[in-house]
Coordinates of C-alpha atoms in Angstrom, one line a residue:
M1 CA 50.1 168.9 -1.0
E2 CA 47.4 171.3 -2.0
I3 CA 44.2 169.7 -3.3
R4 CA 43.0 171.4 -6.4
P5 CA 39.5 171.4 -7.8
I6 CA 38.4 169.5 -10.9
P7 CA 40.0 171.3 -13.8
A8 CA 37.8 173.4 -16.0
F9 CA 39.2 171.7 -19.1
Y10 CA 41.7 168.9 -19.9
C11 CA 42.0 166.9 -23.0
C12 CA 44.0 164.3 -25.0
Y13 CA 44.6 165.3 -28.6
L14 CA 45.7 163.8 -31.9
L15 CA 48.2 165.8 -34.1
R16 CA 48.7 165.3 -37.8
S17 CA 51.5 166.8 -39.9
T18 CA 50.2 168.9 -42.7
V19 CA 53.3 168.1 -44.8
R20 CA 53.1 164.3 -44.3
H21 CA 49.7 163.0 -43.2
S22 CA 51.2 159.7 -42.0
S23 CA 53.0 161.4 -39.2
L24 CA 50.8 161.4 -36.1
Y25 CA 51.3 162.3 -32.4
V26 CA 49.2 161.8 -29.3
G27 CA 49.4 164.1 -26.2
S28 CA 47.4 165.8 -23.5
T29 CA 47.1 169.4 -22.4
P30 CA 44.7 171.9 -20.5
N31 CA 45.2 174.5 -23.3
P32 CA 45.0 173.1 -26.8
V33 CA 45.7 176.4 -28.6
R34 CA 48.9 177.1 -26.6
R35 CA 50.1 173.5 -26.9
L36 CA 49.6 173.5 -30.7
A37 CA 51.7 176.7 -30.9
Q38 CA 54.4 174.9 -28.8
H39 CA 54.5 171.9 -31.2
N40 CA 54.8 174.3 -34.2
G41 CA 57.7 176.2 -32.6
Q42 CA 55.8 179.4 -32.1
V43 CA 56.0 179.2 -28.3
K44 CA 58.8 177.7 -26.3
G45 CA 58.1 174.1 -25.4
G46 CA 56.7 171.2 -27.4
A47 CA 58.0 167.6 -27.9
V48 CA 61.0 166.1 -29.5
R49 CA 58.9 164.1 -31.9
T50 CA 57.3 167.2 -33.3
S51 CA 60.4 169.4 -33.4
K52 CA 61.4 168.5 -36.9
E53 CA 61.0 171.5 -39.2
S54 CA 60.3 169.1 -42.2
L55 CA 57.0 168.0 -40.5
R56 CA 55.8 171.4 -39.4
P57 CA 53.2 172.8 -39.2
W58 CA 51.1 170.4 -37.2
E59 CA 47.3 170.5 -37.0
M60 CA 45.1 169.3 -34.2
V61 CA 42.5 167.0 -35.8
C62 CA 40.8 165.5 -32.8
I63 CA 40.5 165.9 -29.0
V64 CA 38.9 163.9 -26.2
S65 CA 37.9 166.1 -23.2
G66 CA 35.9 165.7 -20.0
F67 CA 38.5 164.2 -17.8
P68 CA 38.0 164.7 -14.0
S69 CA 41.7 165.4 -13.4
N70 CA 45.0 165.7 -15.2
I71 CA 46.0 162.2 -13.9
A72 CA 43.0 160.7 -15.6
A73 CA 43.9 162.4 -18.8
L74 CA 47.5 161.1 -18.6
Q75 CA 46.2 157.6 -18.1
F76 CA 44.0 157.9 -21.2
E77 CA 46.9 159.4 -23.1
W78 CA 49.3 156.5 -22.2
A79 CA 46.7 153.9 -23.1
W80 CA 46.1 155.6 -26.5
Q81 CA 49.8 155.7 -27.2
N82 CA 50.4 152.1 -26.1
T83 CA 47.3 150.3 -27.1
H84 CA 49.4 147.1 -27.8
I85 CA 50.5 146.7 -24.2
T86 CA 48.0 148.7 -22.0
R87 CA 46.1 146.8 -19.4
R88 CA 43.0 148.9 -20.0
I89 CA 42.3 146.8 -23.1
P90 CA 41.7 143.1 -22.6
P91 CA 44.0 140.9 -24.6
E92 CA 41.2 139.4 -26.6
Q93 CA 40.0 142.8 -27.7
R94 CA 43.3 144.3 -28.9
I95 CA 43.4 145.7 -32.4
T96 CA 47.2 146.4 -32.5
A97 CA 49.5 143.5 -31.8
A98 CA 52.6 143.9 -29.8
Y99 CA 55.9 142.8 -31.3
S100 CA 59.5 142.8 -30.1
K101 CA 62.5 144.4 -31.7
V102 CA 65.7 142.3 -31.9
T103 CA 69.0 144.1 -31.3
K104 CA 72.5 142.7 -31.5
S105 CA 75.4 144.0 -29.5
S106 CA 78.4 144.9 -31.6
R107 CA 80.8 144.3 -28.8
T108 CA 79.6 140.9 -27.4
G109 CA 77.5 139.7 -30.3
R110 CA 74.6 138.9 -28.1
T111 CA 71.0 139.5 -29.2
R112 CA 68.3 141.0 -27.1
R113 CA 64.6 141.4 -27.6
K114 CA 63.1 144.7 -26.8
P115 CA 59.4 145.6 -26.9
A116 CA 58.7 148.2 -29.6
R117 CA 55.8 150.5 -30.4
P118 CA 54.2 149.5 -33.7
R119 CA 53.7 152.2 -36.3
M120 CA 50.1 153.1 -36.7
S121 CA 48.1 154.9 -39.4
L122 CA 45.3 157.3 -38.9
T123 CA 42.8 154.5 -39.2
D124 CA 44.6 152.6 -36.5
K125 CA 44.6 155.6 -34.2
L126 CA 40.9 156.2 -34.6
S127 CA 40.0 152.5 -34.3
N128 CA 41.9 152.2 -31.0
L129 CA 40.2 155.4 -29.8
H130 CA 36.9 153.9 -30.6
L131 CA 37.9 150.8 -28.6
L132 CA 39.1 152.8 -25.6
L133 CA 35.8 154.6 -25.4
R134 CA 34.1 151.2 -25.2
V135 CA 36.2 149.4 -22.7
H136 CA 35.2 149.0 -19.1
S137 CA 37.9 151.4 -17.7
F138 CA 36.7 154.4 -19.7
A139 CA 33.2 153.6 -20.8
R140 CA 31.5 155.5 -17.9
W141 CA 33.7 158.5 -17.9
P142 CA 32.0 161.8 -18.9
L143 CA 34.1 162.1 -22.1
E144 CA 33.5 163.9 -25.4
A145 CA 35.3 163.6 -28.7
R146 CA 35.5 166.5 -31.1
F147 CA 36.9 166.4 -34.6
F148 CA 38.3 169.5 -36.3
S149 CA 38.9 168.0 -39.7
E150 CA 36.2 166.6 -42.0
D151 CA 38.4 164.0 -43.6
V152 CA 39.4 162.6 -40.2
Y153 CA 35.7 162.6 -39.2
D154 CA 34.9 160.6 -42.3
V155 CA 37.5 158.0 -41.4
W156 CA 35.9 157.8 -37.9
K157 CA 32.4 157.3 -39.3
R158 CA 33.5 154.6 -41.7
W159 CA 35.1 152.7 -38.9
A160 CA 32.1 153.2 -36.6
E161 CA 29.8 151.8 -39.2
R162 CA 31.6 148.5 -39.6
V163 CA 32.6 147.8 -36.0
D164 CA 30.3 145.7 -33.8
G165 CA 30.6 147.5 -30.5
Q166 CA 28.8 150.8 -29.8
I167 CA 29.8 153.7 -27.7
R168 CA 27.7 154.7 -24.7
D169 CA 25.0 157.3 -25.6
G170 CA 26.4 159.7 -22.9
I171 CA 29.7 160.1 -24.8
K172 CA 29.3 162.8 -27.4
I173 CA 31.0 162.6 -30.8
S174 CA 30.8 165.9 -32.8
L175 CA 32.3 167.6 -35.8
D176 CA 33.5 171.1 -34.8
V177 CA 34.6 173.1 -37.8
K178 CA 34.6 176.8 -38.6
P179 CA 31.4 177.7 -40.5
T180 CA 32.0 179.3 -43.9
S181 CA 29.8 181.6 -45.9
S182 CA 28.6 178.8 -48.1
T183 CA 27.7 176.4 -45.3
E184 CA 26.9 178.7 -42.5
S185 CA 23.1 178.7 -43.2
E186 CA 23.1 174.9 -43.4
L187 CA 24.7 174.3 -40.0
P188 CA 22.4 173.4 -37.1
D189 CA 22.3 174.9 -33.7
K190 CA 25.6 174.9 -31.8
N191 CA 24.1 172.8 -29.1
A192 CA 23.3 170.0 -31.5
V193 CA 25.7 167.1 -31.3
C194 CA 26.1 163.6 -32.7
S195 CA 25.6 161.3 -29.7
Q196 CA 26.0 158.1 -31.6
A197 CA 29.1 157.1 -33.6
R198 CA 27.0 155.4 -36.3
S199 CA 25.4 158.7 -37.4
K200 CA 25.7 159.1 -41.2
S201 CA 25.2 162.9 -41.3
K202 CA 27.8 165.6 -40.6
I203 CA 26.9 167.9 -37.8
A204 CA 29.1 170.9 -37.0
V205 CA 28.8 172.3 -33.5
G206 CA 30.5 175.1 -31.5
K207 CA 32.1 178.3 -32.7
G208 CA 34.5 176.4 -34.8
G209 CA 38.0 175.0 -34.2
L210 CA 40.2 175.3 -31.2
E211 CA 39.3 179.0 -30.8
G212 CA 35.7 178.1 -29.9
L213 CA 36.6 175.8 -26.9
D214 CA 35.6 177.1 -23.5
L215 CA 38.6 176.6 -21.2
S216 CA 37.1 178.4 -18.1
Y217 CA 34.6 177.8 -15.4
G218 CA 32.1 180.2 -17.0
L219 CA 29.2 177.8 -17.1
L220 CA 29.6 177.1 -13.4
K221 CA 29.4 180.7 -12.3
A222 CA 25.6 180.7 -11.6
P223 CA 25.6 177.4 -9.7
V224 CA 28.5 178.4 -7.6
E225 CA 26.8 181.7 -6.7
K226 CA 23.7 179.8 -5.8
G227 CA 25.6 177.3 -3.6
L228 CA 27.5 180.1 -1.8
F229 CA 24.2 181.8 -1.0
M230 CA 22.2 178.7 0.0
L231 CA 25.0 176.9 1.9
A232 CA 25.9 179.9 4.1
D233 CA 27.1 179.3 7.6
G234 CA 24.4 179.0 10.2
E235 CA 21.7 177.7 7.8
D236 CA 19.7 174.7 8.9
I237 CA 19.3 172.6 5.7
N238 CA 17.8 169.1 5.4
C239 CA 18.8 166.6 2.7
G240 CA 16.2 166.6 -0.1
V241 CA 16.6 162.8 -0.4
C242 CA 16.8 161.3 3.1
N243 CA 15.3 164.4 4.9
T244 CA 18.0 164.5 7.6
P245 CA 20.0 167.5 8.6
I246 CA 23.1 168.0 6.5
G247 CA 24.9 169.6 9.5
H248 CA 28.6 170.4 9.3
D249 CA 28.8 168.8 5.8
A250 CA 26.8 171.7 4.2
K251 CA 29.7 173.0 2.1
S252 CA 30.4 169.6 0.6
A253 CA 26.8 168.9 -0.2
L254 CA 25.4 168.8 -3.7
L255 CA 22.7 171.1 -5.0
C256 CA 20.7 171.3 -8.2
P257 CA 21.9 174.1 -10.6
E258 CA 18.4 174.7 -12.0
R259 CA 16.8 178.1 -11.3
G260 CA 13.9 177.8 -8.8
C261 CA 15.0 174.4 -7.5
I262 CA 16.2 174.4 -3.8
L263 CA 17.2 170.8 -3.6
V264 CA 20.3 170.2 -1.4
S265 CA 21.4 166.6 -0.7
H266 CA 24.2 164.5 0.6
L267 CA 26.7 163.2 -2.0
T268 CA 26.0 159.6 -1.2
C269 CA 22.2 160.0 -1.2
L270 CA 22.0 161.6 -4.6
S271 CA 24.6 159.1 -6.0
K272 CA 22.4 156.2 -4.9
T273 CA 19.3 157.9 -6.4
F274 CA 21.0 158.4 -9.8
L275 CA 22.4 154.8 -9.8
A276 CA 19.0 153.4 -9.1
Q277 CA 17.6 155.4 -12.0
E278 CA 20.3 154.1 -14.4
G279 CA 19.8 150.5 -13.3
V280 CA 23.4 149.5 -14.1
E281 CA 24.7 146.6 -12.1
G282 CA 28.1 147.0 -10.5
A283 CA 28.4 150.7 -11.2
I284 CA 29.9 152.8 -8.4
V285 CA 29.8 156.3 -9.8
P286 CA 26.7 157.5 -11.7
T287 CA 26.8 159.3 -15.0
E288 CA 23.5 161.3 -15.0
G289 CA 20.1 161.3 -13.5
N290 CA 16.9 163.3 -12.8
C291 CA 16.8 165.7 -9.9
P292 CA 14.4 164.6 -7.2
G293 CA 13.3 168.2 -6.7
C294 CA 12.6 169.5 -10.2
N295 CA 13.0 166.3 -12.2
A296 CA 15.5 168.0 -14.5
K297 CA 18.2 165.9 -16.1
Q298 CA 21.6 166.6 -14.6
K299 CA 25.1 165.3 -15.3
W300 CA 26.9 163.9 -12.4
V301 CA 30.2 165.5 -13.5
D302 CA 28.7 169.0 -13.5
L303 CA 27.4 168.6 -9.9
V304 CA 30.7 167.2 -8.6
K305 CA 32.7 169.9 -10.5
G306 CA 30.6 172.7 -8.9
R307 CA 31.1 171.1 -5.5
S308 CA 34.9 170.8 -5.9
L309 CA 35.0 174.4 -7.1
R310 CA 33.2 175.7 -4.0
T311 CA 35.3 173.7 -1.5
R312 CA 38.7 173.6 -3.1
G313 CA 38.9 176.4 -5.6
Q314 CA 38.8 179.6 -3.5
T315 CA 41.2 181.3 -5.9
E316 CA 39.3 180.3 -8.9
V317 CA 36.0 181.4 -7.4
E318 CA 37.4 184.9 -6.5
K319 CA 38.7 185.3 -10.0
M320 CA 35.4 184.2 -11.5
M321 CA 33.3 186.5 -9.4
K322 CA 35.6 189.5 -10.0
K323 CA 34.0 192.1 -12.1
P324 CA 35.9 193.0 -15.3
K325 CA 37.5 196.4 -15.5
E326 CA 35.8 199.0 -17.8
R327 CA 38.0 200.0 -20.7
K328 CA 38.3 203.8 -20.9
T329 CA 38.0 204.9 -24.5
K330 CA 38.7 208.4 -25.9
A331 CA 34.9 209.1 -26.2
V332 CA 34.4 208.2 -22.5
K333 CA 37.3 210.4 -21.4
R334 CA 36.0 213.3 -23.5
K335 CA 32.5 212.9 -22.1
K336 CA 33.9 212.9 -18.5
Q337 CA 36.0 216.0 -19.3
V338 CA 33.0 217.9 -20.7
S339 CA 30.8 216.8 -17.8
A340 CA 33.5 218.0 -15.3
I341 CA 33.7 221.4 -17.1
L342 CA 29.9 221.8 -17.0
T343 CA 29.7 220.9 -13.3
A344 CA 32.6 223.2 -12.4
E345 CA 30.5 226.3 -12.4
D346 CA 29.9 228.5 -9.3
P347 CA 28.6 226.2 -6.6
E348 CA 26.5 229.0 -5.1
A349 CA 24.8 229.6 -8.4
E350 CA 24.0 225.9 -8.6
N351 CA 22.5 225.9 -5.1
D352 CA 20.2 228.8 -6.0
N353 CA 18.6 226.9 -8.9
D354 CA 15.0 225.8 -8.4
N355 CA 14.8 222.1 -7.5
D356 CA 11.7 221.7 -9.6
K357 CA 13.4 222.4 -12.9
D358 CA 13.8 219.7 -15.4
D359 CA 17.1 218.1 -16.2
D360 CA 17.0 219.4 -19.8
D361 CA 16.5 223.0 -18.7
I362 CA 19.3 222.8 -16.2
H363 CA 21.7 221.4 -18.8
Q364 CA 20.7 224.1 -21.3
E365 CA 21.4 226.9 -18.8
E366 CA 24.8 225.3 -18.1
V367 CA 25.7 225.2 -21.8
E368 CA 24.6 228.8 -22.4
T369 CA 26.7 230.0 -19.4
Y370 CA 29.7 228.1 -20.7
E371 CA 29.3 229.6 -24.1
H372 CA 29.1 233.1 -22.7
D373 CA 32.2 232.7 -20.7
E374 CA 34.1 231.2 -23.7
T375 CA 33.0 234.1 -25.9
N376 CA 34.2 236.7 -23.4
D377 CA 37.5 234.8 -23.1
L378 CA 38.0 234.9 -26.9
Q379 CA 37.2 238.6 -27.1
A380 CA 39.8 239.2 -24.4
R381 CA 42.3 237.3 -26.4
D382 CA 41.6 239.3 -29.5
M383 CA 42.2 242.5 -27.7
A384 CA 45.4 241.3 -26.2
D385 CA 46.6 239.9 -29.5
V386 CA 47.5 236.5 -27.9
P387 CA 47.4 233.5 -30.3
I388 CA 45.2 230.6 -29.4
N389 CA 47.0 227.3 -28.6
D390 CA 46.2 224.3 -30.8
D391 CA 45.0 222.3 -27.8
E392 CA 42.4 224.9 -26.6
W393 CA 38.7 224.4 -27.4
Y394 CA 35.7 226.7 -27.2
Y395 CA 32.0 226.6 -28.1
R396 CA 30.7 228.0 -31.3
E397 CA 27.2 227.5 -32.8
D398 CA 26.8 226.6 -36.4
E399 CA 24.4 229.0 -38.1
S400 CA 23.5 226.6 -41.0
D401 CA 22.7 223.7 -38.8
D402 CA 21.4 223.0 -35.3
N403 CA 24.2 220.5 -34.7
V404 CA 27.7 221.6 -33.7
S405 CA 30.9 220.0 -34.9
V406 CA 33.8 219.0 -32.7
V407 CA 36.8 219.5 -34.9
S408 CA 40.5 219.0 -34.2
E409 CA 42.9 220.4 -36.8
S410 CA 45.8 218.3 -35.5
S411 CA 44.0 214.9 -35.8
G412 CA 41.3 215.7 -38.3
Y413 CA 38.7 214.0 -36.1
S414 CA 35.2 215.3 -36.2
V415 CA 32.1 214.4 -34.1
H416 CA 28.6 215.9 -34.5
S417 CA 26.4 216.5 -31.5
A418 CA 22.9 217.6 -31.0
V419 CA 23.9 220.0 -28.3
P420 CA 26.5 222.8 -28.5
S421 CA 29.9 221.2 -28.3
P422 CA 33.5 222.6 -28.6
T423 CA 34.7 223.7 -32.0
R424 CA 38.2 224.6 -33.0
S425 CA 38.7 227.7 -35.2
R426 CA 41.7 229.8 -36.2
R427 CA 41.3 233.5 -36.4
Q428 CA 43.3 235.4 -39.0
Q429 CA 46.6 236.7 -37.8
G430 CA 47.5 240.4 -38.4
K431 CA 45.4 243.4 -39.3
K432 CA 43.1 243.5 -42.4
L433 CA 44.8 245.4 -45.3
E434 CA 43.2 248.4 -46.9
V435 CA 41.9 247.9 -50.5
V436 CA 43.8 250.2 -53.0
I437 CA 42.8 250.6 -56.6
E438 CA 45.8 251.7 -58.7
D439 CA 45.5 253.9 -61.9
S440 CA 45.6 252.0 -65.2
D441 CA 48.4 252.6 -67.7
W442 CA 45.7 253.0 -70.4
D443 CA 45.2 256.6 -69.3
D444 CA 48.7 257.6 -70.7
A445 CA 48.1 255.9 -74.1
L446 CA 48.1 258.0 -77.3
V447 CA 44.9 258.9 -79.0
L448 CA 44.9 258.0 -82.6
D449 CA 42.8 260.0 -85.0

């Protein structure tokens, strides 16, 4: 079984029918945009419960992200769907009560009790989400909740104000909506988030909606490059915490992603340091801490995610480091064609040029030579009475302006340039007719006395 790195993004989501707001659905996905399209029938896939055309389209009103694996996301999803029976919530803290459904057999007449999932409203879903983020099983996970609907966020705030328990400060709760022209100036910086559930002010962060989510490893590119450079084979590196050689465990070591910081440490050493800084009894995995080298605050999930990407995600690293291909536009192609024509002159003449000439002088001589050759070619065509093809170009200076226009009669596209550039022109077909002035009929008119 291939061991994969920590996924770049995985979330649990809450869907709501735009037709009937009481219809809700909870699921998990690594790509919310694609999954929403599947639920709405735009892409093949989806779920049976969201396949009814009478409830479509669905909207994604809330997501919970930051899971270290897809298994962890599935565990949270099942607990959110079955809050009445999940073992993650202690029985004394349950909000939704479990009940049994009684069924009677038509053949034997016997009755049987079957556990049933209670029907929950939007307030019930959000209150159970608030509870799951506070229970011992998920309280120290590096989770983040985003709301994409203001009315759903208002329901969350009203519940958070009246409940006794509070969510850990490290879990971010934010409103992520698309800014409009009327509210764009009022929105704070995209990095501002509401870290406490009891906040009474709306804060919109991000680019807006599902389209603004970052589903890639883009933020880890610089730390991964730094790790591949510092942890190269053959380098003797000591742990920045215990000051002992890291040895053969160099690739699996942790390093600070801050620029200028060269701290490299064992995973266990840095974990103990962060746990000591937090001062939480019974904790095994830290959540965050200050780097011993530069004293910068670092999240434990970011350090471990970069380590897993270096050691397990060779394919992802190669894809991330690959340079994007340049898109060849028409302007770039035309520029290369003109450059190729200008440099396609006599190579012996180019070698005889003085090396001390400026680039502008050399370019001007090449343009003048090209104009001279094109003029001679046109004169030869006129003498041979050969029509010019529509796709042929030649240089012609504009007497009224220093600029020269590049004109194509077939497309109507025109570009002005500060240097002589090709211009299309049609010469008149046939010979010029001689001007003849005919006698007027008035000469034959009678003269009346």
